[in-house]
Short mmCIF file of C-alpha atoms in Angstrom, two decimals:
data_model
loop_
_atom_site.label_atom_id
_atom_site.label_comp_id
_atom_site.label_asym_id
_atom_site.label_seq_id
_atom_site.Cartn_x
_atom_site.Cartn_y
_atom_site.Cartn_z
CA MET A 1 -0.05 -0.05 -0.11
CA PRO A 2 1.17 3.42 -0.50
CA SER A 3 2.37 5.65 1.65
CA THR A 4 0.35 8.43 0.83
CA PRO A 5 -3.14 7.67 -0.16
CA ARG A 6 -3.83 7.82 -3.42
CA HIS A 7 -6.34 10.84 -4.91
CA ILE A 8 -9.43 10.08 -6.70
CA SER A 9 -10.06 13.26 -8.60
CA PRO A 10 -14.64 14.56 -9.84
CA THR A 11 -13.39 13.80 -12.62
CA GLU A 12 -13.14 10.15 -12.33
CA ARG A 13 -15.68 10.72 -9.14
CA ARG A 14 -17.68 10.85 -12.25
CA ALA A 15 -15.32 8.37 -14.21
CA ARG A 16 -16.38 5.49 -11.68
CA LEU A 17 -20.58 6.31 -11.51
CA ALA A 18 -21.76 6.52 -15.47
CA LEU A 19 -19.85 2.94 -15.43
CA ARG A 20 -21.32 0.83 -12.15
CA HIS A 21 -24.67 2.44 -12.36
CA ARG A 22 -25.18 1.84 -15.99
CA LEU A 23 -26.06 5.68 -17.26
CA ALA A 24 -23.21 5.64 -19.90
CA ALA A 25 -25.83 4.31 -22.96
CA ARG A 26 -23.05 0.60 -23.51
CA THR A 27 -23.22 -0.36 -19.48
CA ARG A 28 -27.26 -0.80 -19.59
CA ALA A 29 -28.68 -3.36 -18.22
CA ALA A 30 -30.75 -6.03 -20.11
CA THR A 31 -33.39 -6.64 -16.94
CA PRO A 32 -34.47 -5.14 -13.17
CA GLU A 33 -31.99 -7.67 -11.30
CA GLU A 34 -29.47 -6.17 -13.33
CA VAL A 35 -29.79 -2.80 -12.29
CA ALA A 36 -31.08 -3.14 -9.17
CA ASP A 37 -28.11 -5.32 -8.26
CA SER A 38 -25.97 -2.72 -9.84
CA LEU A 39 -27.01 0.11 -7.61
CA VAL A 40 -27.33 -2.58 -4.70
CA ALA A 41 -30.32 -1.31 -3.92
CA LEU A 42 -33.50 0.81 -5.33
CA HIS A 43 -35.36 3.31 -3.09
CA GLY A 44 -38.85 2.65 -3.00
CA THR A 45 -40.35 5.07 -0.31
CA ASP A 46 -42.63 6.51 -3.89
CA PRO A 47 -43.19 3.55 -6.11
CA ALA A 48 -42.68 4.68 -9.77
CA THR A 49 -39.05 6.00 -8.09
CA VAL A 50 -38.58 2.19 -8.54
CA TYR A 51 -39.89 1.55 -12.31
CA LEU A 52 -37.98 5.25 -13.11
CA ALA A 53 -34.55 4.35 -12.27
CA VAL A 54 -35.13 0.81 -13.68
CA GLY A 55 -36.26 2.52 -16.93
CA ALA A 56 -33.47 5.21 -17.05
CA ARG A 57 -30.76 2.32 -16.27
CA LEU A 58 -32.52 -0.86 -19.52
CA ALA A 59 -31.03 -1.17 -22.78
CA ASP A 60 -34.76 -1.76 -23.61
CA PRO A 61 -37.24 1.11 -21.75
CA ALA A 62 -40.01 -0.92 -23.40
CA ALA A 63 -39.82 -3.35 -21.33
CA THR A 64 -39.77 -1.57 -17.51
CA VAL A 65 -43.23 -2.08 -16.53
CA PRO A 66 -43.76 -6.16 -17.29
CA GLU A 67 -40.29 -6.22 -16.39
CA THR A 68 -39.87 -5.09 -13.01
CA ALA A 69 -43.42 -6.52 -11.75
CA ARG A 70 -42.07 -9.18 -13.02
CA ALA A 71 -39.17 -9.38 -10.82
CA LEU A 72 -41.45 -7.94 -8.30
CA TYR A 73 -44.32 -10.17 -7.93
CA GLU A 74 -44.21 -12.71 -10.03
CA ASP A 75 -39.76 -14.37 -10.07
CA ARG A 76 -39.45 -12.44 -6.47
CA THR A 77 -35.95 -11.36 -7.36
CA LEU A 78 -36.74 -8.01 -6.26
CA LEU A 79 -37.86 -7.42 -2.90
CA ARG A 80 -39.35 -4.36 -1.22
CA MET A 81 -39.11 -4.17 2.18
CA HIS A 82 -37.40 -1.52 5.05
CA GLY A 83 -33.35 -0.85 4.78
CA MET A 84 -31.63 1.51 5.71
CA ARG A 85 -32.16 4.10 8.08
CA HIS A 86 -35.68 2.83 8.53
CA THR A 87 -35.97 3.03 4.21
CA VAL A 88 -38.20 1.01 1.48
CA PHE A 89 -35.80 -0.07 -0.86
CA VAL A 90 -36.50 -2.68 -3.32
CA PHE A 91 -33.35 -5.13 -2.85
CA PRO A 92 -32.43 -8.19 -4.98
CA ALA A 93 -33.82 -10.69 -3.19
CA GLY A 94 -30.72 -12.58 -2.02
CA LEU A 95 -29.22 -9.60 -0.57
CA THR A 96 -32.19 -9.10 2.51
CA ALA A 97 -31.01 -11.92 4.36
CA VAL A 98 -28.03 -9.20 4.91
CA VAL A 99 -29.62 -6.17 5.27
CA HIS A 100 -32.07 -7.99 7.44
CA ALA A 101 -29.19 -8.33 9.92
CA SER A 102 -26.90 -5.70 9.52
CA THR A 103 -29.59 -3.04 8.99
CA GLY A 104 -33.33 -3.97 10.58
CA LEU A 105 -32.81 -6.02 13.69
CA ALA A 106 -31.55 -2.90 15.39
CA VAL A 107 -34.28 -1.13 14.31
CA ALA A 108 -37.40 -4.03 14.15
CA ALA A 109 -36.68 -3.58 18.18
CA ARG A 110 -37.40 -0.09 17.90
CA GLU A 111 -40.45 0.05 16.14
CA ARG A 112 -41.44 -3.21 17.84
CA ALA A 113 -40.83 -1.07 21.34
CA ALA A 114 -42.24 2.20 20.65
CA LEU A 115 -45.36 0.08 19.33
CA LEU A 116 -46.68 -1.33 22.43
CA LYS A 117 -45.28 2.23 24.52
CA HIS A 118 -47.94 3.98 22.59
CA MET A 119 -51.13 0.79 23.37
CA ALA A 120 -50.09 0.76 26.83
CA THR A 121 -49.81 4.23 27.50
CA ALA A 122 -53.71 4.83 25.52
CA GLY A 123 -54.53 1.70 27.55
CA ALA A 124 -54.88 -0.61 24.33
CA PRO A 125 -54.16 -4.56 25.01
CA ASP A 126 -51.07 -5.42 26.06
CA ALA A 127 -47.95 -7.39 24.80
CA VAL A 128 -49.47 -10.83 24.97
CA TRP A 129 -52.58 -9.49 23.25
CA LEU A 130 -49.88 -8.40 20.36
CA LYS A 131 -48.63 -11.72 19.96
CA GLU A 132 -52.19 -13.70 19.41
CA VAL A 133 -52.99 -11.09 17.01
CA GLU A 134 -49.90 -11.20 14.89
CA ASP A 135 -50.04 -14.74 14.92
CA SER A 136 -53.68 -14.77 13.72
CA LEU A 137 -53.16 -11.97 11.63
CA LEU A 138 -49.00 -14.50 9.46
CA THR A 139 -51.56 -17.33 9.57
CA ALA A 140 -54.17 -15.61 6.90
CA LEU A 141 -51.84 -13.66 5.63
CA ALA A 142 -50.65 -17.36 4.48
CA ARG A 143 -53.20 -18.44 3.37
CA ARG A 144 -54.43 -15.54 1.31
CA GLY A 145 -50.76 -15.40 -0.36
CA GLN A 146 -51.77 -11.64 -1.40
CA ALA A 147 -54.09 -9.79 1.07
CA THR A 148 -54.39 -5.81 1.83
CA ALA A 149 -54.76 -4.73 6.06
CA THR A 150 -59.15 -4.78 5.12
CA GLU A 151 -58.50 -8.07 3.63
CA LEU A 152 -56.97 -9.88 6.79
CA ALA A 153 -59.22 -7.72 9.50
CA GLN A 154 -62.03 -9.32 8.39
CA ASP A 155 -59.70 -12.68 8.64
CA GLU A 156 -58.46 -10.94 12.50
CA PRO A 157 -61.07 -8.78 13.55
CA ARG A 158 -58.86 -7.19 16.29
CA LEU A 159 -56.96 -5.33 14.09
CA ARG A 160 -59.81 -2.89 13.76
CA GLU A 161 -58.96 -2.12 16.84
CA GLN A 162 -57.63 1.42 17.35
CA PHE A 163 -55.70 3.34 19.91
CA VAL A 164 -54.89 7.37 20.49
CA TYR A 165 -51.17 8.64 19.76
CA ALA A 166 -49.53 10.84 21.89
CA ALA A 167 -53.14 12.77 23.86
CA GLY A 168 -53.43 15.96 24.08
CA LYS A 169 -50.40 16.54 21.99
CA ASN A 170 -50.52 18.83 18.83
CA TYR A 171 -49.79 16.25 16.58
CA GLU A 172 -52.51 13.66 18.38
CA GLY A 173 -54.16 11.45 16.45
CA VAL A 174 -56.08 7.09 16.31
CA HIS A 175 -53.17 4.61 14.91
CA THR A 176 -55.02 1.31 13.46
CA VAL A 177 -53.22 -1.87 15.41
CA SER A 178 -53.00 -3.28 11.62
CA THR A 179 -51.45 -0.18 10.19
CA ARG A 180 -48.51 0.22 13.05
CA LEU A 181 -48.42 -4.15 13.22
CA LEU A 182 -48.32 -4.72 9.24
CA LYS A 183 -45.39 -1.95 9.83
CA VAL A 184 -43.28 -3.74 12.64
CA LEU A 185 -43.67 -6.58 11.33
CA GLY A 186 -42.54 -5.58 7.15
CA VAL A 187 -39.05 -4.44 9.34
CA GLU A 188 -38.66 -7.41 10.77
CA GLY A 189 -38.24 -8.95 7.74
CA LYS A 190 -42.07 -11.08 8.52
CA VAL A 191 -44.41 -9.78 6.22
CA VAL A 192 -43.22 -7.87 2.28
CA ARG A 193 -45.00 -6.06 0.17
CA GLY A 194 -46.67 -7.45 -2.71
CA ARG A 195 -48.19 -5.81 -5.30
CA PRO A 196 -49.62 -2.92 -5.62
CA LEU A 197 -53.30 -2.36 -5.56
CA GLY A 198 -53.18 0.30 -8.91
CA SER A 199 -50.84 1.01 -11.56
CA TRP A 200 -47.09 0.80 -11.10
CA THR A 201 -47.52 3.84 -9.25
CA SER A 202 -49.35 3.57 -6.82
CA SER A 203 -48.57 3.73 -3.20
CA GLN A 204 -50.93 1.31 -1.86
CA PHE A 205 -49.70 -2.68 -1.22
CA ARG A 206 -51.04 -6.07 -0.82
CA TRP A 207 -49.05 -7.95 1.55
CA ALA A 208 -47.48 -11.33 1.57
CA VAL A 209 -45.53 -13.32 3.51
CA ALA A 210 -41.90 -12.39 3.93
CA PRO A 211 -40.06 -15.67 2.41
CA GLU A 212 -37.07 -17.47 4.21
CA HIS A 213 -33.88 -16.78 5.06
CA PRO A 214 -31.14 -17.31 7.13
CA GLU A 215 -30.19 -15.24 9.55
CA LEU A 216 -26.54 -14.13 9.93
CA ASP A 217 -24.31 -12.45 12.44
CA VAL A 218 -24.61 -8.57 12.45
CA SER A 219 -20.75 -7.30 11.99
CA GLU A 220 -20.32 -9.85 8.69
CA ALA A 221 -23.49 -8.86 7.76
CA GLN A 222 -22.75 -5.16 7.85
CA SER A 223 -19.45 -5.81 5.95
CA THR A 224 -21.12 -7.49 3.34
CA LEU A 225 -23.29 -4.79 2.70
CA LEU A 226 -20.56 -2.18 3.75
CA HIS A 227 -17.93 -3.48 1.09
CA ARG A 228 -21.23 -4.74 -1.95
CA TRP A 229 -21.62 -0.16 -1.09
CA LEU A 230 -18.57 0.48 -1.56
CA THR A 231 -17.58 -1.15 -4.92
CA ALA A 232 -20.51 0.42 -6.82
CA CYS A 233 -20.04 3.69 -4.92
CA GLY A 234 -16.81 3.85 -4.28
CA PRO A 235 -15.07 6.39 -3.60
CA ALA A 236 -16.56 7.20 -0.99
CA THR A 237 -15.66 9.28 2.79
CA GLU A 238 -16.83 7.89 6.34
CA ALA A 239 -19.59 10.52 7.07
CA ASP A 240 -21.34 9.51 3.14
CA LEU A 241 -21.07 5.45 4.70
CA LYS A 242 -22.74 6.30 8.42
CA TRP A 243 -25.50 8.48 6.57
CA TRP A 244 -26.46 5.97 3.55
CA THR A 245 -26.21 2.49 6.00
CA GLY A 246 -27.69 5.12 9.00
CA TRP A 247 -25.21 3.09 11.61
CA ARG A 248 -23.14 4.54 14.36
CA VAL A 249 -19.97 5.07 13.14
CA THR A 250 -17.88 2.59 15.44
CA ASP A 251 -20.29 -0.31 13.30
CA VAL A 252 -18.89 1.75 9.65
CA ARG A 253 -15.42 1.49 10.89
CA ARG A 254 -15.57 -2.06 12.43
CA ALA A 255 -16.46 -3.24 9.09
CA LEU A 256 -14.64 -0.76 7.09
CA THR A 257 -11.20 -2.75 8.70
CA THR A 258 -12.68 -6.29 8.75
CA ILE A 259 -13.50 -6.25 4.51
CA GLY A 260 -9.84 -4.38 3.61
CA ALA A 261 -10.58 -1.22 2.58
CA GLU A 262 -8.47 1.44 0.47
CA PRO A 263 -7.79 4.75 1.61
CA VAL A 264 -7.63 7.11 -0.75
CA SER A 265 -7.79 10.88 -1.23
CA LEU A 266 -10.89 13.27 -1.83
CA ASP A 267 -11.25 16.96 -2.71
CA GLU A 268 -13.93 16.03 0.39
CA GLY A 269 -10.91 14.97 2.28
CA PRO A 270 -10.50 10.88 3.26
CA GLY A 271 -12.20 8.40 1.68
CA PHE A 272 -11.81 4.56 1.18
CA VAL A 273 -12.52 2.07 -1.51
CA ALA A 274 -13.18 -1.65 -1.86
CA PRO A 275 -10.61 -3.20 -1.64
CA GLY A 276 -8.96 -4.02 -5.35
CA ASP A 277 -10.44 -0.77 -6.41
CA LEU A 278 -7.54 1.38 -6.53
CA THR A 279 -7.00 1.11 -10.44
CA PRO A 280 -8.22 3.96 -11.92
CA LEU A 281 -10.57 4.21 -14.09
CA ALA A 282 -11.46 5.98 -17.13
CA GLY A 283 -14.59 7.56 -18.67
CA PRO A 284 -17.23 6.07 -20.96
CA ALA A 285 -16.69 6.54 -24.81
CA GLU A 286 -18.81 9.03 -25.23
CA PRO A 287 -20.79 11.40 -23.13
CA TRP A 288 -23.69 10.56 -21.58
CA ALA A 289 -27.27 12.85 -20.48
CA ALA A 290 -29.73 10.56 -18.01
CA LEU A 291 -32.80 12.20 -16.88
CA LEU A 292 -32.82 10.47 -13.29
CA PRO A 293 -36.08 10.08 -11.21
CA ALA A 294 -37.08 11.79 -7.81
CA LEU A 295 -35.06 9.93 -4.90
CA ASP A 296 -32.52 7.98 -7.60
CA PRO A 297 -30.45 6.14 -5.72
CA THR A 298 -27.67 7.76 -6.96
CA ALA A 299 -28.17 10.88 -6.62
CA MET A 300 -29.05 10.46 -3.24
CA ALA A 301 -26.14 7.03 -2.72
CA TRP A 302 -23.90 10.44 -1.45
CA GLN A 303 -23.84 12.45 1.71
CA GLN A 304 -21.15 14.55 0.41
CA ARG A 305 -22.29 15.92 -3.03
CA ASP A 306 -20.72 18.33 -4.83
CA TRP A 307 -18.31 17.09 -6.68
CA TYR A 308 -21.66 16.23 -9.33
CA LEU A 309 -24.70 18.24 -8.13
CA SER A 310 -23.68 21.80 -7.14
CA PRO A 311 -24.71 23.65 -3.83
CA GLU A 312 -26.61 26.54 -5.99
CA LEU A 313 -28.69 24.05 -6.75
CA ARG A 314 -29.62 22.35 -4.29
CA PRO A 315 -32.62 24.63 -3.31
CA ALA A 316 -34.24 24.42 -6.49
CA LEU A 317 -33.92 20.32 -6.66
CA PHE A 318 -34.74 18.62 -2.64
CA ASP A 319 -37.76 19.33 -0.92
CA GLY A 320 -37.66 20.49 2.96
CA SER A 321 -36.44 17.62 3.79
CA GLY A 322 -33.38 16.76 1.78
CA ASN A 323 -35.74 14.94 -0.75
CA VAL A 324 -34.40 15.42 -4.00
CA GLY A 325 -36.26 15.46 -6.98
CA PRO A 326 -36.68 14.73 -10.92
CA THR A 327 -32.97 15.31 -11.86
CA VAL A 328 -30.75 15.97 -15.22
CA TRP A 329 -27.50 14.75 -15.73
CA TRP A 330 -24.55 15.26 -18.67
CA ASN A 331 -21.88 13.36 -18.14
CA GLY A 332 -22.27 12.79 -14.32
CA ARG A 333 -22.85 16.25 -13.17
CA VAL A 334 -26.42 17.85 -12.38
CA VAL A 335 -27.68 20.33 -14.41
CA GLY A 336 -30.66 20.84 -14.17
CA GLY A 337 -34.29 19.38 -13.23
CA TRP A 338 -37.39 18.22 -15.57
CA ALA A 339 -41.05 17.38 -15.04
CA GLN A 340 -44.21 15.18 -16.84
CA ARG A 341 -46.64 17.34 -17.85
CA PRO A 342 -50.90 16.89 -17.59
CA ASP A 343 -50.67 15.83 -21.85
CA GLY A 344 -47.54 13.81 -20.71
CA GLU A 345 -44.56 16.01 -22.07
CA ILE A 346 -41.53 15.66 -20.54
CA ALA A 347 -40.13 18.66 -19.31
CA TRP A 348 -36.25 20.33 -18.74
CA ARG A 349 -35.13 22.72 -17.36
CA LEU A 350 -31.32 23.39 -17.68
CA LEU A 351 -29.57 25.62 -14.16
CA ASP A 352 -25.80 24.65 -14.90
CA ARG A 353 -24.63 25.83 -18.80
CA GLU A 354 -21.05 24.76 -16.88
CA GLY A 355 -19.71 22.53 -20.19
CA VAL A 356 -23.56 21.65 -21.30
CA GLY A 357 -22.92 23.10 -24.80
CA ARG A 358 -25.58 21.98 -28.73
CA GLU A 359 -24.77 18.42 -27.62
CA ALA A 360 -25.52 17.96 -24.15
CA GLU A 361 -29.26 19.65 -24.79
CA ALA A 362 -29.52 17.01 -28.51
CA ALA A 363 -28.20 14.44 -25.92
CA ILE A 364 -30.47 15.82 -22.72
CA GLY A 365 -33.29 16.19 -25.06
CA GLU A 366 -33.27 12.51 -26.23
CA ALA A 367 -33.14 11.51 -22.39
CA ALA A 368 -36.55 13.04 -22.33
CA GLU A 369 -38.14 11.63 -25.74
CA ARG A 370 -37.20 7.57 -24.78
CA LEU A 371 -38.37 8.26 -20.85
CA ARG A 372 -41.98 9.84 -22.47
CA GLY A 373 -41.89 6.87 -24.50
CA TRP A 374 -41.80 4.22 -21.36
CA VAL A 375 -43.61 5.89 -19.42
CA GLY A 376 -46.68 7.00 -21.78
CA THR A 377 -50.18 8.13 -20.97
CA THR A 378 -49.50 7.14 -17.30
CA ARG A 379 -49.19 9.91 -14.81
CA VAL A 380 -46.32 10.21 -12.36
CA THR A 381 -46.03 12.73 -10.10
CA PRO A 382 -43.21 12.45 -7.60
CA ARG A 383 -44.00 12.47 -3.88
CA PHE A 384 -42.18 15.20 -2.79
CA ARG A 385 -41.89 18.14 -5.14
CA THR A 386 -39.15 20.01 -5.40
CA PRO A 387 -39.08 23.99 -6.72
CA VAL A 388 -38.54 22.97 -9.88
CA GLU A 389 -40.62 19.87 -10.73
CA ARG A 390 -44.16 21.69 -9.61
CA GLU A 391 -43.00 24.69 -11.83
CA LEU A 392 -42.05 22.68 -15.09
CA ALA A 393 -45.46 20.34 -14.05
CA GLY A 394 -47.30 23.49 -14.79
#
């Protein structure tokens, strides 16, 4: 190992991003599984993001909807579940045990404890009662295959029980046992989201019993997940890794040591790449443009984003909670935003014209038409809206 860590410039980081995130034309994938495997996870809070992220990276975007639905609901090679930062993602099926052990177990324990505390405060039934309802729910769900919360309540009426949350406070509300319990079971890896009730943009899902997976050692699972992510997204700073995983910094440092991560120098300071990943990487031969959706896994991969997104663009492209909206990319940099208008037109606007000439505008226009070609008449409105997206949408 060299005594002085190799410096990886923003230009090289953008080259890695183009190739490893399948955004350059020659790197586009044949299947949604290839896309998810390359990115480690697809952000799933907004259901449309999964399809739009896949479509931006498929060689044949016309296959986006049927092929993604096949992977999610027929072959189950992709699974939607809670993961890092208590957020819903879509993962390759082979990675779900790793995610559950590395990230889900700690979150699940807190979620169940919170539910029992809230129920006890409201005078609702106790943990024994909740366990009976849970067992009944899982039995009914196994029998049905897939079901909505309403359908499950027909089999287990106690799921309709309600309790007051935060009584007397300005955020007081009434919670239903079914809603809270299904959320806990999802984080615990006992149930997963099944087919949506509507189209691929619908946020209402049926539930299904989660496939069985092996119980893994937490530390080993964290090392595996961090290695996968660094391979896809490295280099990254310790702050990036802590933010993306949601782990304690001690867990991040232990995993970095375990996998033998290689130290590098970045403009932001010290960083890391996966072991054996120090070889300089040339970028794609051809320049590339992409229209990526709100919450796209590339745009949201790093906490420190100045190397691909100018700080001046953030107020226009992010909402007040830090969620990125639809973005326009040129050669590894965010240069604008886009939205779908009521007639289906994909409208876009450049916000950073540095290095963006006629060739770039032509390529961005082609990417917009490519997107419109497979989305068709389906209306796509981001769950978390941003200033530029709202303005362009009309």
